[in-house]
CSV table of C-alpha atoms and ligand atoms in Angstrom, one decimal:
chain,number,residue,atom,x,y,z
A,1,MET,CA,145.9,-33.8,-15.4
A,2,THR,CA,143.7,-34.6,-18.3
A,3,TYR,CA,144.7,-33.6,-21.8
A,4,ILE,CA,141.7,-31.3,-22.2
A,5,CYS,CA,142.7,-29.6,-18.9
A,6,LEU,CA,146.2,-29.1,-20.1
A,7,MET,CA,144.8,-27.5,-23.3
A,8,LEU,CA,142.6,-25.1,-21.3
A,9,VAL,CA,145.4,-24.1,-18.9
A,10,GLU,CA,147.6,-23.5,-22.0
A,11,LYS,CA,144.8,-21.3,-23.4
A,12,ALA,CA,144.4,-19.5,-20.1
A,13,ASN,CA,148.1,-18.6,-20.1
A,14,GLN,CA,147.9,-17.5,-23.7
A,15,ILE,CA,145.0,-15.2,-23.0
A,16,TYR,CA,146.7,-13.9,-19.8
A,17,GLU,CA,149.9,-13.0,-21.7
A,18,GLU,CA,148.0,-11.4,-24.5
A,19,ALA,CA,145.9,-9.3,-22.2
A,20,LYS,CA,148.9,-8.3,-20.1
A,21,ALA,CA,150.7,-7.0,-23.2
A,22,ALA,CA,147.6,-5.2,-24.5
A,23,ILE,CA,147.1,-3.5,-21.1
A,24,LYS,CA,150.7,-2.5,-20.9
A,25,SER,CA,150.8,-1.1,-24.4
A,26,ALA,CA,147.3,0.7,-24.4
A,27,PRO,CA,148.2,4.2,-25.4
A,28,ASP,CA,145.1,5.9,-23.9
A,29,SER,CA,142.2,5.3,-21.5
A,30,LYS,CA,139.7,4.5,-24.2
A,31,THR,CA,141.9,1.8,-25.8
A,32,LEU,CA,142.6,0.5,-22.3
A,33,TYR,CA,138.9,0.2,-21.5
A,34,ASN,CA,138.3,-1.7,-24.8
A,35,VAL,CA,141.1,-4.1,-23.8
A,36,LYS,CA,139.3,-4.6,-20.4
A,37,VAL,CA,136.0,-5.3,-22.1
A,38,ASN,CA,137.6,-7.7,-24.6
A,39,PHE,CA,139.5,-9.8,-22.0
A,40,LEU,CA,137.8,-9.3,-18.6
A,41,GLY,CA,134.2,-8.3,-19.5
A,42,LYS,CA,131.1,-10.6,-19.2
A,43,GLN,CA,131.3,-11.4,-22.9
A,44,GLY,CA,135.2,-11.3,-22.8
A,45,GLN,CA,137.7,-14.1,-23.4
A,46,LEU,CA,138.2,-15.1,-19.8
A,47,SER,CA,134.5,-15.5,-19.2
A,48,ALA,CA,134.3,-17.6,-22.3
A,49,LEU,CA,137.1,-19.8,-21.0
A,50,MET,CA,135.3,-20.3,-17.7
A,51,ARG,CA,132.3,-21.5,-19.7
A,52,GLU,CA,134.5,-24.1,-21.4
A,53,MET,CA,135.2,-25.6,-17.9
A,54,VAL,CA,132.1,-27.9,-18.3
A,55,GLN,CA,134.3,-30.0,-20.5
A,56,LEU,CA,136.6,-30.9,-17.6
A,57,PRO,CA,136.1,-33.8,-15.2
A,58,LYS,CA,134.4,-32.5,-11.9
A,59,GLU,CA,137.6,-33.0,-9.8
A,60,GLU,CA,139.7,-30.8,-12.0
A,61,ARG,CA,137.2,-27.9,-12.1
A,62,PRO,CA,137.9,-26.1,-8.7
A,63,GLU,CA,141.7,-26.1,-9.4
A,64,PHE,CA,141.2,-24.7,-12.9
A,65,GLY,CA,138.6,-22.2,-11.8
A,66,LYS,CA,141.0,-21.0,-9.1
A,67,LEU,CA,143.7,-20.6,-11.7
A,68,VAL,CA,141.6,-18.5,-14.0
A,69,ASN,CA,140.3,-16.3,-11.2
A,70,GLU,CA,143.9,-15.6,-10.1
A,71,LYS,CA,144.8,-14.6,-13.6
A,72,LYS,CA,141.7,-12.5,-13.8
A,73,GLN,CA,142.6,-10.8,-10.5
A,74,ASN,CA,146.1,-10.3,-11.7
A,75,LEU,CA,145.0,-8.7,-14.9
A,76,GLU,CA,142.6,-6.4,-13.0
A,77,ASN,CA,145.5,-5.2,-10.9
A,78,HIS,CA,147.5,-4.5,-14.1
A,79,TYR,CA,144.6,-2.7,-15.5
A,80,GLU,CA,144.2,-0.4,-12.5
A,81,SER,CA,147.8,0.6,-12.4
A,82,ARG,CA,147.9,1.3,-16.1
A,83,GLU,CA,144.6,3.2,-15.8
A,84,GLN,CA,146.2,5.4,-13.1
A,85,GLU,CA,149.3,5.9,-15.3
A,86,LEU,CA,147.3,6.9,-18.3
A,87,LYS,CA,145.1,9.3,-16.3
A,88,LYS,CA,148.2,11.1,-15.1
A,89,LEU,CA,149.6,11.2,-18.6
A,90,GLU,CA,146.4,12.5,-20.1
A,91,LEU,CA,146.1,15.2,-17.4
A,92,GLN,CA,149.6,16.2,-18.2
A,93,GLN,CA,148.9,16.4,-21.9
A,94,LEU,CA,145.7,18.4,-21.2
A,95,ILE,CA,147.7,20.9,-19.1
A,96,GLU,CA,150.4,21.0,-21.8
A,97,ASN,CA,147.9,21.7,-24.6
A,98,GLU,CA,146.0,24.3,-22.6
A,99,LYS,CA,149.1,26.2,-21.6
A,100,LEU,CA,148.8,29.8,-22.7
A,101,ASP,CA,151.5,31.1,-24.9
A,102,LEU,CA,151.7,34.7,-23.8
A,103,THR,CA,154.1,35.5,-26.5
A,104,LEU,CA,151.6,34.8,-29.3
A,105,PRO,CA,150.2,37.9,-31.1
A,106,GLY,CA,146.6,38.8,-30.0
A,107,PRO,CA,143.6,38.3,-32.2
A,108,ASP,CA,143.1,41.0,-34.9
A,109,ARG,CA,140.9,43.9,-33.8
A,110,ASP,CA,139.0,45.9,-36.4
A,111,LEU,CA,139.8,49.5,-36.0
A,112,GLY,CA,136.8,51.9,-36.1
A,113,LYS,CA,136.6,54.5,-38.7
A,114,ILE,CA,135.0,58.0,-39.0
A,115,HIS,CA,131.6,57.7,-40.6
A,116,PRO,CA,131.6,59.2,-44.2
A,117,ILE,CA,129.0,61.8,-43.1
A,118,ALA,CA,131.0,62.8,-40.1
A,119,LYS,CA,134.1,63.0,-42.3
A,120,VAL,CA,132.4,65.2,-44.9
A,121,ILE,CA,131.1,67.5,-42.0
A,122,ASP,CA,134.7,67.7,-40.7
A,123,ASP,CA,136.1,68.5,-44.1
A,124,ILE,CA,133.5,71.2,-44.9
A,125,SER,CA,133.8,72.7,-41.4
A,126,SER,CA,137.6,73.0,-41.6
A,127,ILE,CA,137.4,74.8,-45.0
A,128,LEU,CA,134.9,77.3,-43.6
A,129,ASN,CA,136.7,77.6,-40.3
A,130,PHE,CA,139.7,78.7,-42.4
A,131,LEU,CA,137.5,81.5,-43.8
A,132,GLY,CA,136.6,82.6,-40.2
A,133,TYR,CA,133.3,80.8,-39.7
A,134,SER,CA,132.7,79.3,-36.2
A,135,VAL,CA,130.5,76.4,-35.5
A,136,GLN,CA,127.0,77.0,-34.0
A,137,THR,CA,124.3,74.6,-33.0
A,138,GLY,CA,120.5,74.7,-32.5
A,139,PRO,CA,117.9,72.2,-31.2
A,140,LEU,CA,116.7,69.3,-33.3
A,141,ILE,CA,113.2,69.7,-31.9
A,142,GLU,CA,112.6,73.3,-33.1
A,143,LYS,CA,109.9,75.8,-32.3
A,144,ASP,CA,107.7,76.5,-35.4
A,145,TRP,CA,108.7,80.1,-35.1
A,146,PHE,CA,112.5,79.4,-35.6
A,147,ASN,CA,112.0,76.8,-38.3
A,148,PHE,CA,109.4,78.8,-40.3
A,149,GLU,CA,108.0,82.1,-39.0
A,150,ALA,CA,111.3,83.9,-38.3
A,151,LEU,CA,112.6,82.8,-41.7
A,152,ASN,CA,109.7,84.5,-43.4
A,153,ILE,CA,107.8,81.4,-44.0
A,154,PRO,CA,104.4,82.2,-42.4
A,155,GLN,CA,101.5,79.7,-41.8
A,156,ASP,CA,99.9,78.6,-45.0
A,157,HIS,CA,103.0,79.7,-47.1
A,158,PRO,CA,103.5,77.2,-49.9
A,159,ALA,CA,107.1,76.8,-49.0
A,160,ARG,CA,105.9,74.8,-45.9
A,161,ASP,CA,104.5,72.1,-48.2
A,162,GLU,CA,107.8,71.7,-49.9
A,163,GLN,CA,109.4,70.6,-46.6
A,164,ASP,CA,107.3,67.6,-45.5
A,165,THR,CA,107.4,68.3,-41.8
A,166,PHE,CA,107.3,66.0,-38.8
A,167,TYR,CA,105.2,67.9,-36.3
A,168,ILE,CA,105.8,67.2,-32.6
A,169,ASP,CA,102.8,69.3,-31.5
A,170,GLU,CA,101.2,72.5,-32.7
A,171,THR,CA,104.2,74.7,-32.0
A,172,HIS,CA,107.1,72.3,-32.3
A,173,VAL,CA,108.6,70.4,-35.3
A,174,LEU,CA,111.6,68.3,-36.0
A,175,ARG,CA,113.7,70.9,-37.8
A,176,THR,CA,113.4,70.5,-41.6
A,177,HIS,CA,116.6,72.4,-42.3
A,178,THR,CA,119.6,74.0,-40.5
A,179,SER,CA,118.4,77.5,-41.4
A,180,PRO,CA,116.8,78.1,-38.0
A,181,VAL,CA,120.3,78.1,-36.5
A,182,GLN,CA,120.7,81.4,-38.5
A,183,ILE,CA,118.1,82.9,-36.2
A,184,HIS,CA,119.6,81.5,-33.0
A,185,THR,CA,123.0,82.8,-34.0
A,186,MET,CA,121.7,86.3,-34.9
A,187,LEU,CA,119.8,86.5,-31.5
A,188,LYS,CA,122.9,85.5,-29.6
A,189,GLN,CA,125.7,87.4,-31.4
A,190,SER,CA,126.1,91.0,-32.4
A,191,PRO,CA,127.4,91.6,-36.0
A,192,PRO,CA,129.7,91.3,-37.7
A,193,PHE,CA,130.1,87.5,-37.5
A,194,ARG,CA,130.4,84.4,-39.6
A,195,ALA,CA,128.8,81.1,-38.5
A,196,ILE,CA,128.3,77.6,-39.8
A,197,ALA,CA,125.8,75.0,-38.4
A,198,PRO,CA,126.2,71.4,-39.5
A,199,GLY,CA,123.8,68.8,-38.3
A,200,PRO,CA,120.8,66.5,-38.8
A,201,VAL,CA,117.5,67.6,-40.3
A,202,PHE,CA,114.3,65.7,-40.8
A,203,ARG,CA,111.7,65.4,-43.5
A,204,CYS,CA,108.9,63.0,-44.1
A,205,ASP,CA,110.3,61.6,-47.3
A,206,SER,CA,112.2,58.4,-48.3
A,207,ASP,CA,113.5,57.0,-51.6
A,208,VAL,CA,116.9,56.4,-53.4
A,209,SER,CA,117.9,60.1,-53.1
A,210,HIS,CA,115.8,61.1,-50.0
A,211,SER,CA,116.1,60.0,-46.4
A,212,PRO,CA,113.8,61.1,-43.6
A,213,ASN,CA,116.9,61.9,-41.5
A,214,PHE,CA,119.7,63.6,-43.4
A,215,HIS,CA,122.3,66.4,-42.7
A,216,GLN,CA,122.8,69.9,-43.9
A,217,ILE,CA,125.4,72.6,-43.3
A,218,GLU,CA,124.2,76.2,-43.0
A,219,ALA,CA,126.5,79.2,-43.4
A,220,LEU,CA,125.7,82.7,-42.4
A,221,LEU,CA,127.7,85.9,-42.7
A,222,ILE,CA,126.5,89.2,-41.4
A,223,ASP,CA,128.6,92.3,-42.1
A,224,LYS,CA,128.5,95.7,-43.8
A,225,ASN,CA,128.2,96.1,-47.6
A,226,VAL,CA,127.7,92.4,-48.3
A,227,SER,CA,126.9,91.6,-51.9
A,228,MET,CA,126.2,88.6,-54.1
A,229,ALA,CA,129.8,88.8,-55.3
A,230,ASP,CA,130.9,88.0,-51.7
A,231,LEU,CA,128.5,85.0,-51.6
A,232,LYS,CA,129.7,83.7,-55.0
A,233,GLY,CA,133.4,84.1,-54.2
A,234,THR,CA,133.0,82.3,-50.9
A,235,ILE,CA,131.0,79.4,-52.4
A,236,ALA,CA,133.3,79.0,-55.4
A,237,PHE,CA,136.3,78.9,-53.1
A,238,PHE,CA,134.6,76.4,-50.9
A,239,VAL,CA,133.6,74.1,-53.8
A,240,ARG,CA,137.1,74.1,-55.2
A,241,GLU,CA,138.6,73.3,-51.8
A,242,PHE,CA,136.1,70.5,-51.2
A,243,PHE,CA,135.7,68.8,-54.6
A,244,GLY,CA,139.0,69.8,-56.3
A,245,PRO,CA,140.5,72.8,-58.1
A,246,GLU,CA,138.9,71.9,-61.5
A,247,ILE,CA,135.3,72.0,-60.3
A,248,LYS,CA,133.3,75.0,-61.4
A,249,THR,CA,130.3,76.7,-59.6
A,250,ARG,CA,127.1,77.9,-61.3
A,251,PHE,CA,124.3,80.0,-59.7
A,252,ARG,CA,120.7,79.7,-60.9
A,253,PRO,CA,118.1,82.3,-59.9
A,254,SER,CA,115.7,80.8,-57.4
A,255,PHE,CA,113.4,81.6,-54.5
A,256,PHE,CA,113.7,81.1,-50.8
A,257,PRO,CA,111.5,83.2,-48.4
A,258,PHE,CA,114.5,83.9,-46.2
A,259,THR,CA,116.9,85.2,-48.9
A,260,GLU,CA,116.5,88.0,-51.5
A,261,PRO,CA,117.8,87.6,-54.1
A,262,SER,CA,118.2,83.8,-54.0
A,263,ALA,CA,120.1,81.3,-56.0
A,264,GLU,CA,120.5,77.6,-56.3
A,265,VAL,CA,124.1,76.4,-56.4
A,266,ASP,CA,125.3,73.8,-58.9
A,267,CYS,CA,128.8,72.4,-59.2
A,268,SER,CA,130.3,70.9,-62.4
A,269,CYS,CA,130.0,67.1,-62.0
A,270,PRO,CA,133.2,65.8,-60.4
A,271,ILE,CA,132.5,62.2,-61.6
A,272,CYS,CA,132.4,63.0,-65.4
A,273,LYS,CA,134.2,66.4,-65.2
A,274,GLY,CA,131.1,68.1,-66.7
A,275,LYS,CA,130.9,65.8,-69.8
A,276,GLY,CA,127.6,64.2,-68.7
A,277,CYS,CA,126.9,61.0,-66.8
A,278,ARG,CA,124.3,59.1,-64.8
A,279,MET,CA,125.2,61.0,-61.6
A,280,CYS,CA,124.5,64.4,-63.2
A,281,LYS,CA,121.7,63.1,-65.3
A,282,ASN,CA,123.8,64.0,-68.4
A,283,SER,CA,123.7,67.7,-67.6
A,284,GLY,CA,127.3,68.1,-66.5
A,285,TRP,CA,126.0,69.9,-63.4
A,286,ILE,CA,124.8,68.8,-59.9
A,287,GLU,CA,122.8,70.9,-57.5
A,288,ILE,CA,124.4,71.1,-54.0
A,289,GLY,CA,122.1,73.6,-52.2
A,290,GLY,CA,120.5,77.0,-51.9
A,291,SER,CA,121.9,80.4,-51.1
A,292,GLY,CA,121.2,84.1,-51.2
A,293,LEU,CA,121.4,87.5,-49.5
A,294,VAL,CA,119.6,87.4,-46.1
A,295,ASN,CA,116.1,88.8,-46.5
A,296,PRO,CA,115.9,92.1,-44.5
A,297,LYS,CA,112.6,90.8,-43.0
A,298,VAL,CA,114.7,88.0,-41.4
A,299,LEU,CA,117.2,90.4,-40.1
A,300,GLU,CA,114.4,92.4,-38.5
A,301,GLN,CA,113.0,89.3,-36.8
A,302,ALA,CA,116.4,88.8,-35.2
A,303,ASN,CA,116.7,92.4,-34.1
A,304,ILE,CA,119.4,93.3,-36.6
A,305,ASP,CA,119.0,96.7,-38.4
A,306,PRO,CA,118.9,95.9,-42.2
A,307,LYS,CA,119.9,99.5,-43.0
A,308,GLU,CA,123.2,99.0,-41.2
A,309,TRP,CA,123.9,95.3,-41.7
A,310,GLN,CA,123.5,92.8,-44.6
A,311,GLY,CA,124.4,89.2,-44.9
A,312,PHE,CA,124.5,86.1,-47.1
A,313,ALA,CA,123.6,82.6,-46.3
A,314,PHE,CA,123.8,79.2,-47.9
A,315,GLY,CA,122.7,75.7,-47.0
A,316,PHE,CA,124.1,72.5,-48.5
A,317,GLY,CA,123.0,68.9,-48.2
A,318,ILE,CA,125.8,66.8,-46.6
A,319,GLU,CA,124.7,63.4,-48.0
A,320,ARG,CA,124.4,65.1,-51.4
A,321,MET,CA,128.0,66.3,-51.2
A,322,ALA,CA,129.2,62.9,-50.0
A,323,ILE,CA,127.3,61.2,-52.8
A,324,ILE,CA,128.8,63.5,-55.4
A,325,LYS,CA,132.3,63.4,-54.1
A,326,TYR,CA,132.5,59.6,-53.6
A,327,GLY,CA,130.0,58.5,-56.4
A,328,VAL,CA,127.6,56.7,-53.9
A,329,PRO,CA,124.5,55.4,-55.7
A,330,ASP,CA,122.0,55.3,-52.9
A,331,ILE,CA,121.6,57.8,-49.9
A,332,ARG,CA,120.3,54.9,-47.7
A,333,LEU,CA,123.8,53.3,-47.7
A,334,PHE,CA,124.9,56.0,-45.2
A,335,SER,CA,122.4,54.8,-42.6
A,336,ASP,CA,122.4,51.1,-43.3
A,337,ASN,CA,125.5,50.6,-41.2
A,338,ASP,CA,127.0,48.0,-43.6
A,339,ILE,CA,130.6,47.8,-42.5
A,340,ARG,CA,131.7,46.8,-46.1
A,341,PHE,CA,130.4,50.1,-47.3
A,342,LEU,CA,131.5,52.2,-44.4
A,343,SER,CA,135.1,50.9,-44.3
A,344,GLN,CA,135.7,52.2,-47.9
A,345,PHE,CA,136.1,55.8,-46.7
B,401,DAH,N1,117.1,75.8,-46.0
B,401,DAH,C1,117.0,75.5,-47.4
B,401,DAH,C2,116.5,74.1,-47.6
B,401,DAH,O1,116.6,73.3,-46.8
B,401,DAH,C3,118.4,75.7,-48.1
B,401,DAH,C4,118.9,77.1,-48.1
B,401,DAH,C5,118.6,77.9,-49.1
B,401,DAH,C6,119.6,77.5,-47.1
B,401,DAH,C7,119.0,79.2,-49.2
B,401,DAH,C8,120.1,78.8,-47.1
B,401,DAH,C9,119.8,79.7,-48.2
B,401,DAH,O2,120.9,79.4,-46.1
B,401,DAH,O3,120.2,81.0,-48.2
B,401,DAH,O4,115.9,73.8,-48.6
């Protein structure tokens, strides 16, 4: 054997041992594949060795070629068995990693909350329920007659302009206030009775303190010998219960077609306790709604004899009450559905 052939055989053995060790110790399929490319690939070390064969005398070439091919075949066998081994191992690892731990705590679920407007309606209703008022409802698409006529607001009455109305057709509107429920209740029940009607109302109006869709609560009491003193006592009690015992009530003479006499209701500002702040425009007082003794004309429309029965009524804005109680700066926050705002209540 020529010296050069000895050298090449030696080199073949070296490459073989190195490759065998690398195959055996490859920790994963990717490394194993790289080992294959490095030793057995077209540009790999064994192919390079084959190309060196030209240095050998012709008679030594077949023997040497055979030797290298045997080693190559041998390494390929090693490669395949290691590949199988690693595949099994990796599958096992995958199964291991994907195993469900049923004892782990579940992902956090955000709990829903009552919307602040619904909460205020609930709170107001429960105070008035305590005073014997039961909840009544009426349609949101209201006949013009219930929303206006029966409440002593005839066609062309200026009070209609104050309530920018969404008209459905000539005889139907989206109710502009909860007062029409007074009429539904009087037509349904015979006196004496006490009723409240919370719910949505609609006006064509929108800015920081006005929303086209807001909520009111109406209260109506029909009985004998009802006076302004009953109305004032009821509202003062209600305001103290809702806002706190230190909150005062003030009545200002006003006009509503469906009450006579009429009064607007203010409460002392719960934010600054009457000292004056931005919320109460430095007056110490905030308006919460309208009230009055039921106009005899309205009783007559609902077939109740005004000589025998009298009543009082009041209507408050729910958003307004929520804004005052919680110091909310913009009415639109209630309908924006921002969870950061809603979760504070
Ligand atoms: N309905 C009136 C409005 O929306 C508020 C109101 C005033 C209701 C006086 C009443 C009342 O029951 O007596 O502006």
